Each structure stands twice: as structure tokens, then as C-alpha cells.
């Protein structure tokens, strides 16, 4: 076995640290990027749920005034950067429920994650509960 004087390296050991540091930094950057994308996806889903609630309440308010709930829902959805994928009014002018389904594109594609987020919301006026 070769003896090494203090402060000297064995042949073949020089430069092994640099690739390890590069790999560690790349792993950390990748992990951070995935975390940021996951947080952005979560924020988009939360925003779509809030928009769905607003669209449903707006449609219900319009329906109670005698207007077309789905037309109003479509208008409010457009102003909130979501697409109205479905709208249904159940009941009459007094007892009714407006159901809306809205979607929004995420804007980027992450493998294993959907390209759009969606939410369903209900609003209305129901009297005479048993």
C-alpha cells in the first residue's frame, strides 16, 4: 500500500468532488422546481373553486330575479378567466338550485397531472325543508 504524505492525494482522487457537488445542486434545483409547480397547481385549483362559487351565486341571483341563470353564469365565468363547462337549473322561481361546472387550463403540462382544473358549485334558494 502506498503511503501518502500529509496534504498529498493518491493518484486518481483529484476532481471527484466537483461532479458530486454538481449532481447535488441539480437534485436540489429539480426538487425545488417540482415543489413550486405543485404549489402553483394547488393555487390554480383553489382559484377555480372560488370562481365556481362566484359563478353559481351570480347565476342564482339572476334566476331569482327572473333572468337566465346560465347566461349570467357564462358572463361571470368569462370575467373570472374560467370556462363554463356546464350549467343546470333545477326547480322553479322560488325553490331552485343552480349547478355550475367551471374549468381553467393550468398553462403548463406536468407528467401525471391534468392540463385543466375543474370545480363544481351549487347555489340557490330552497324553502320548505322537511
PDB file of N, CA, C and O in Angstrom, residues 44-56 73-86 100-105 116-119:
ATOM      1  N   UNK A  44     -53.983  27.245  -8.372  1.00  0.00           N
ATOM      2  CA  UNK A  44     -54.918  27.298  -9.500  1.00  0.00           C
ATOM      3  C   UNK A  44     -56.217  26.584  -9.147  1.00  0.00           C
ATOM      4  O   UNK A  44     -57.311  27.072  -9.454  1.00  0.00           O
ATOM      5  N   UNK A  45     -56.121  25.436  -8.484  1.00  0.00           N
ATOM      6  CA  UNK A  45     -57.323  24.696  -8.091  1.00  0.00           C
ATOM      7  C   UNK A  45     -58.153  25.502  -7.096  1.00  0.00           C
ATOM      8  O   UNK A  45     -59.385  25.540  -7.185  1.00  0.00           O
ATOM      9  N   UNK A  46     -57.506  26.171  -6.167  1.00  0.00           N
ATOM     10  CA  UNK A  46     -58.218  26.997  -5.187  1.00  0.00           C
ATOM     11  C   UNK A  46     -58.914  28.167  -5.882  1.00  0.00           C
ATOM     12  O   UNK A  46     -60.057  28.500  -5.566  1.00  0.00           O
ATOM     13  N   UNK A  47     -58.243  28.784  -6.841  1.00  0.00           N
ATOM     14  CA  UNK A  47     -58.836  29.910  -7.564  1.00  0.00           C
ATOM     15  C   UNK A  47     -60.043  29.462  -8.392  1.00  0.00           C
ATOM     16  O   UNK A  47     -61.044  30.187  -8.482  1.00  0.00           O
ATOM     17  N   UNK A  48     -59.967  28.278  -8.979  1.00  0.00           N
ATOM     18  CA  UNK A  48     -61.087  27.772  -9.774  1.00  0.00           C
ATOM     19  C   UNK A  48     -62.282  27.465  -8.871  1.00  0.00           C
ATOM     20  O   UNK A  48     -63.430  27.732  -9.239  1.00  0.00           O
ATOM     21  N   UNK A  49     -62.043  26.923  -7.678  1.00  0.00           N
ATOM     22  CA  UNK A  49     -63.148  26.669  -6.744  1.00  0.00           C
ATOM     23  C   UNK A  49     -63.824  27.975  -6.334  1.00  0.00           C
ATOM     24  O   UNK A  49     -65.045  28.058  -6.253  1.00  0.00           O
ATOM     25  N   UNK A  50     -63.029  29.004  -6.074  1.00  0.00           N
ATOM     26  CA  UNK A  50     -63.599  30.303  -5.707  1.00  0.00           C
ATOM     27  C   UNK A  50     -64.409  30.892  -6.867  1.00  0.00           C
ATOM     28  O   UNK A  50     -65.494  31.446  -6.658  1.00  0.00           O
ATOM     29  N   UNK A  51     -63.884  30.770  -8.079  1.00  0.00           N
ATOM     30  CA  UNK A  51     -64.602  31.273  -9.252  1.00  0.00           C
ATOM     31  C   UNK A  51     -65.909  30.510  -9.457  1.00  0.00           C
ATOM     32  O   UNK A  51     -66.939  31.107  -9.808  1.00  0.00           O
ATOM     33  N   UNK A  52     -65.892  29.200  -9.233  1.00  0.00           N
ATOM     34  CA  UNK A  52     -67.110  28.394  -9.383  1.00  0.00           C
ATOM     35  C   UNK A  52     -68.182  28.851  -8.398  1.00  0.00           C
ATOM     36  O   UNK A  52     -69.362  28.971  -8.757  1.00  0.00           O
ATOM     37  N   UNK A  53     -67.793  29.133  -7.164  1.00  0.00           N
ATOM     38  CA  UNK A  53     -68.751  29.628  -6.179  1.00  0.00           C
ATOM     39  C   UNK A  53     -69.359  30.954  -6.628  1.00  0.00           C
ATOM     40  O   UNK A  53     -70.573  31.157  -6.548  1.00  0.00           O
ATOM     41  N   UNK A  54     -68.521  31.853  -7.105  1.00  0.00           N
ATOM     42  CA  UNK A  54     -68.996  33.161  -7.554  1.00  0.00           C
ATOM     43  C   UNK A  54     -69.931  33.022  -8.752  1.00  0.00           C
ATOM     44  O   UNK A  54     -70.975  33.679  -8.819  1.00  0.00           O
ATOM     45  N   UNK A  55     -69.583  32.150  -9.682  1.00  0.00           N
ATOM     46  CA  UNK A  55     -70.409  31.939 -10.875  1.00  0.00           C
ATOM     47  C   UNK A  55     -71.770  31.374 -10.476  1.00  0.00           C
ATOM     48  O   UNK A  55     -72.820  31.818 -10.968  1.00  0.00           O
ATOM     49  N   UNK A  56     -71.789  30.413  -9.555  1.00  0.00           N
ATOM     50  CA  UNK A  56     -73.048  29.810  -9.127  1.00  0.00           C
ATOM     51  C   UNK A  56     -73.933  30.816  -8.399  1.00  0.00           C
ATOM     52  O   UNK A  56     -75.143  30.903  -8.650  1.00  0.00           O
ATOM     53  N   UNK A  73     -74.188  33.137 -15.639  1.00  0.00           N
ATOM     54  CA  UNK A  73     -73.060  32.319 -15.192  1.00  0.00           C
ATOM     55  C   UNK A  73     -71.944  32.330 -16.232  1.00  0.00           C
ATOM     56  O   UNK A  73     -70.760  32.439 -15.889  1.00  0.00           O
ATOM     57  N   UNK A  74     -72.308  32.230 -17.500  1.00  0.00           N
ATOM     58  CA  UNK A  74     -71.315  32.255 -18.585  1.00  0.00           C
ATOM     59  C   UNK A  74     -70.581  33.598 -18.625  1.00  0.00           C
ATOM     60  O   UNK A  74     -69.365  33.662 -18.782  1.00  0.00           O
ATOM     61  N   UNK A  75     -71.327  34.675 -18.425  1.00  0.00           N
ATOM     62  CA  UNK A  75     -70.727  36.016 -18.431  1.00  0.00           C
ATOM     63  C   UNK A  75     -69.750  36.187 -17.268  1.00  0.00           C
ATOM     64  O   UNK A  75     -68.617  36.640 -17.454  1.00  0.00           O
ATOM     65  N   UNK A  76     -70.154  35.782 -16.088  1.00  0.00           N
ATOM     66  CA  UNK A  76     -69.299  35.922 -14.907  1.00  0.00           C
ATOM     67  C   UNK A  76     -68.100  34.978 -15.003  1.00  0.00           C
ATOM     68  O   UNK A  76     -66.986  35.333 -14.599  1.00  0.00           O
ATOM     69  N   UNK A  77     -68.293  33.812 -15.567  1.00  0.00           N
ATOM     70  CA  UNK A  77     -67.171  32.877 -15.747  1.00  0.00           C
ATOM     71  C   UNK A  77     -66.112  33.501 -16.646  1.00  0.00           C
ATOM     72  O   UNK A  77     -64.911  33.427 -16.362  1.00  0.00           O
ATOM     73  N   UNK A  78     -66.534  34.120 -17.722  1.00  0.00           N
ATOM     74  CA  UNK A  78     -65.595  34.772 -18.631  1.00  0.00           C
ATOM     75  C   UNK A  78     -64.813  35.890 -17.963  1.00  0.00           C
ATOM     76  O   UNK A  78     -63.625  36.084 -18.225  1.00  0.00           O
ATOM     77  N   UNK A  79     -65.473  36.619 -17.069  1.00  0.00           N
ATOM     78  CA  UNK A  79     -64.794  37.708 -16.368  1.00  0.00           C
ATOM     79  C   UNK A  79     -63.805  37.187 -15.321  1.00  0.00           C
ATOM     80  O   UNK A  79     -62.949  37.942 -14.866  1.00  0.00           O
ATOM     81  N   UNK A  80     -63.951  35.923 -14.933  1.00  0.00           N
ATOM     82  CA  UNK A  80     -63.062  35.335 -13.941  1.00  0.00           C
ATOM     83  C   UNK A  80     -62.067  34.348 -14.554  1.00  0.00           C
ATOM     84  O   UNK A  80     -61.487  33.535 -13.848  1.00  0.00           O
ATOM     85  N   UNK A  81     -61.902  34.416 -15.870  1.00  0.00           N
ATOM     86  CA  UNK A  81     -60.928  33.587 -16.591  1.00  0.00           C
ATOM     87  C   UNK A  81     -61.135  32.102 -16.397  1.00  0.00           C
ATOM     88  O   UNK A  81     -60.168  31.329 -16.285  1.00  0.00           O
ATOM     89  N   UNK A  82     -62.398  31.677 -16.327  1.00  0.00           N
ATOM     90  CA  UNK A  82     -62.720  30.256 -16.310  1.00  0.00           C
ATOM     91  C   UNK A  82     -63.736  29.999 -17.415  1.00  0.00           C
ATOM     92  O   UNK A  82     -64.400  30.915 -17.897  1.00  0.00           O
ATOM     93  N   UNK A  83     -63.831  28.742 -17.820  1.00  0.00           N
ATOM     94  CA  UNK A  83     -64.784  28.362 -18.869  1.00  0.00           C
ATOM     95  C   UNK A  83     -65.950  27.638 -18.216  1.00  0.00           C
ATOM     96  O   UNK A  83     -65.746  26.739 -17.395  1.00  0.00           O
ATOM     97  N   UNK A  84     -67.163  28.029 -18.546  1.00  0.00           N
ATOM     98  CA  UNK A  84     -68.347  27.365 -18.026  1.00  0.00           C
ATOM     99  C   UNK A  84     -68.542  26.071 -18.804  1.00  0.00           C
ATOM    100  O   UNK A  84     -68.901  26.088 -19.973  1.00  0.00           O
ATOM    101  N   UNK A  85     -68.296  24.946 -18.163  1.00  0.00           N
ATOM    102  CA  UNK A  85     -68.401  23.646 -18.826  1.00  0.00           C
ATOM    103  C   UNK A  85     -69.795  23.059 -18.688  1.00  0.00           C
ATOM    104  O   UNK A  85     -70.175  22.177 -19.461  1.00  0.00           O
ATOM    105  N   UNK A  86     -70.549  23.522 -17.711  1.00  0.00           N
ATOM    106  CA  UNK A  86     -71.903  23.015 -17.522  1.00  0.00           C
ATOM    107  C   UNK A  86     -72.697  23.920 -16.617  1.00  0.00           C
ATOM    108  O   UNK A  86     -72.150  24.528 -15.704  1.00  0.00           O
ATOM    109  N   UNK A 100     -73.210  24.690 -11.403  1.00  0.00           N
ATOM    110  CA  UNK A 100     -72.273  25.063 -12.461  1.00  0.00           C
ATOM    111  C   UNK A 100     -71.003  24.232 -12.340  1.00  0.00           C
ATOM    112  O   UNK A 100     -70.614  23.820 -11.247  1.00  0.00           O
ATOM    113  N   UNK A 101     -70.387  23.991 -13.502  1.00  0.00           N
ATOM    114  CA  UNK A 101     -69.085  23.324 -13.559  1.00  0.00           C
ATOM    115  C   UNK A 101     -68.188  24.218 -14.380  1.00  0.00           C
ATOM    116  O   UNK A 101     -68.512  24.553 -15.523  1.00  0.00           O
ATOM    117  N   UNK A 102     -67.062  24.637 -13.798  1.00  0.00           N
ATOM    118  CA  UNK A 102     -66.133  25.510 -14.499  1.00  0.00           C
ATOM    119  C   UNK A 102     -64.768  24.844 -14.587  1.00  0.00           C
ATOM    120  O   UNK A 102     -64.416  24.005 -13.758  1.00  0.00           O
ATOM    121  N   UNK A 103     -64.018  25.215 -15.626  1.00  0.00           N
ATOM    122  CA  UNK A 103     -62.667  24.681 -15.817  1.00  0.00           C
ATOM    123  C   UNK A 103     -61.724  25.820 -16.168  1.00  0.00           C
ATOM    124  O   UNK A 103     -62.142  26.868 -16.667  1.00  0.00           O
ATOM    125  N   UNK A 104     -60.463  25.573 -15.922  1.00  0.00           N
ATOM    126  CA  UNK A 104     -59.410  26.526 -16.315  1.00  0.00           C
ATOM    127  C   UNK A 104     -58.170  25.717 -16.660  1.00  0.00           C
ATOM    128  O   UNK A 104     -57.789  24.803 -15.927  1.00  0.00           O
ATOM    129  N   UNK A 105     -57.517  26.079 -17.754  1.00  0.00           N
ATOM    130  CA  UNK A 105     -56.256  25.443 -18.113  1.00  0.00           C
ATOM    131  C   UNK A 105     -55.167  25.847 -17.145  1.00  0.00           C
ATOM    132  O   UNK A 105     -55.118  26.982 -16.682  1.00  0.00           O
ATOM    133  N   UNK A 116     -56.045  20.690 -17.014  1.00  0.00           N
ATOM    134  CA  UNK A 116     -57.044  21.635 -16.550  1.00  0.00           C
ATOM    135  C   UNK A 116     -57.457  21.288 -15.124  1.00  0.00           C
ATOM    136  O   UNK A 116     -57.397  20.131 -14.718  1.00  0.00           O
ATOM    137  N   UNK A 117     -57.892  22.302 -14.407  1.00  0.00           N
ATOM    138  CA  UNK A 117     -58.502  22.081 -13.100  1.00  0.00           C
ATOM    139  C   UNK A 117     -59.973  22.448 -13.236  1.00  0.00           C
ATOM    140  O   UNK A 117     -60.342  23.329 -14.019  1.00  0.00           O
ATOM    141  N   UNK A 118     -60.827  21.758 -12.497  1.00  0.00           N
ATOM    142  CA  UNK A 118     -62.266  21.960 -12.602  1.00  0.00           C
ATOM    143  C   UNK A 118     -62.870  22.033 -11.208  1.00  0.00           C
ATOM    144  O   UNK A 118     -62.294  21.525 -10.239  1.00  0.00           O
ATOM    145  N   UNK A 119     -64.036  22.661 -11.135  1.00  0.00           N
ATOM    146  CA  UNK A 119     -64.764  22.739  -9.873  1.00  0.00           C
ATOM    147  C   UNK A 119     -66.255  22.796 -10.172  1.00  0.00           C
ATOM    148  O   UNK A 119     -66.679  23.307 -11.203  1.00  0.00           O
TER     149      UNK A 119
END
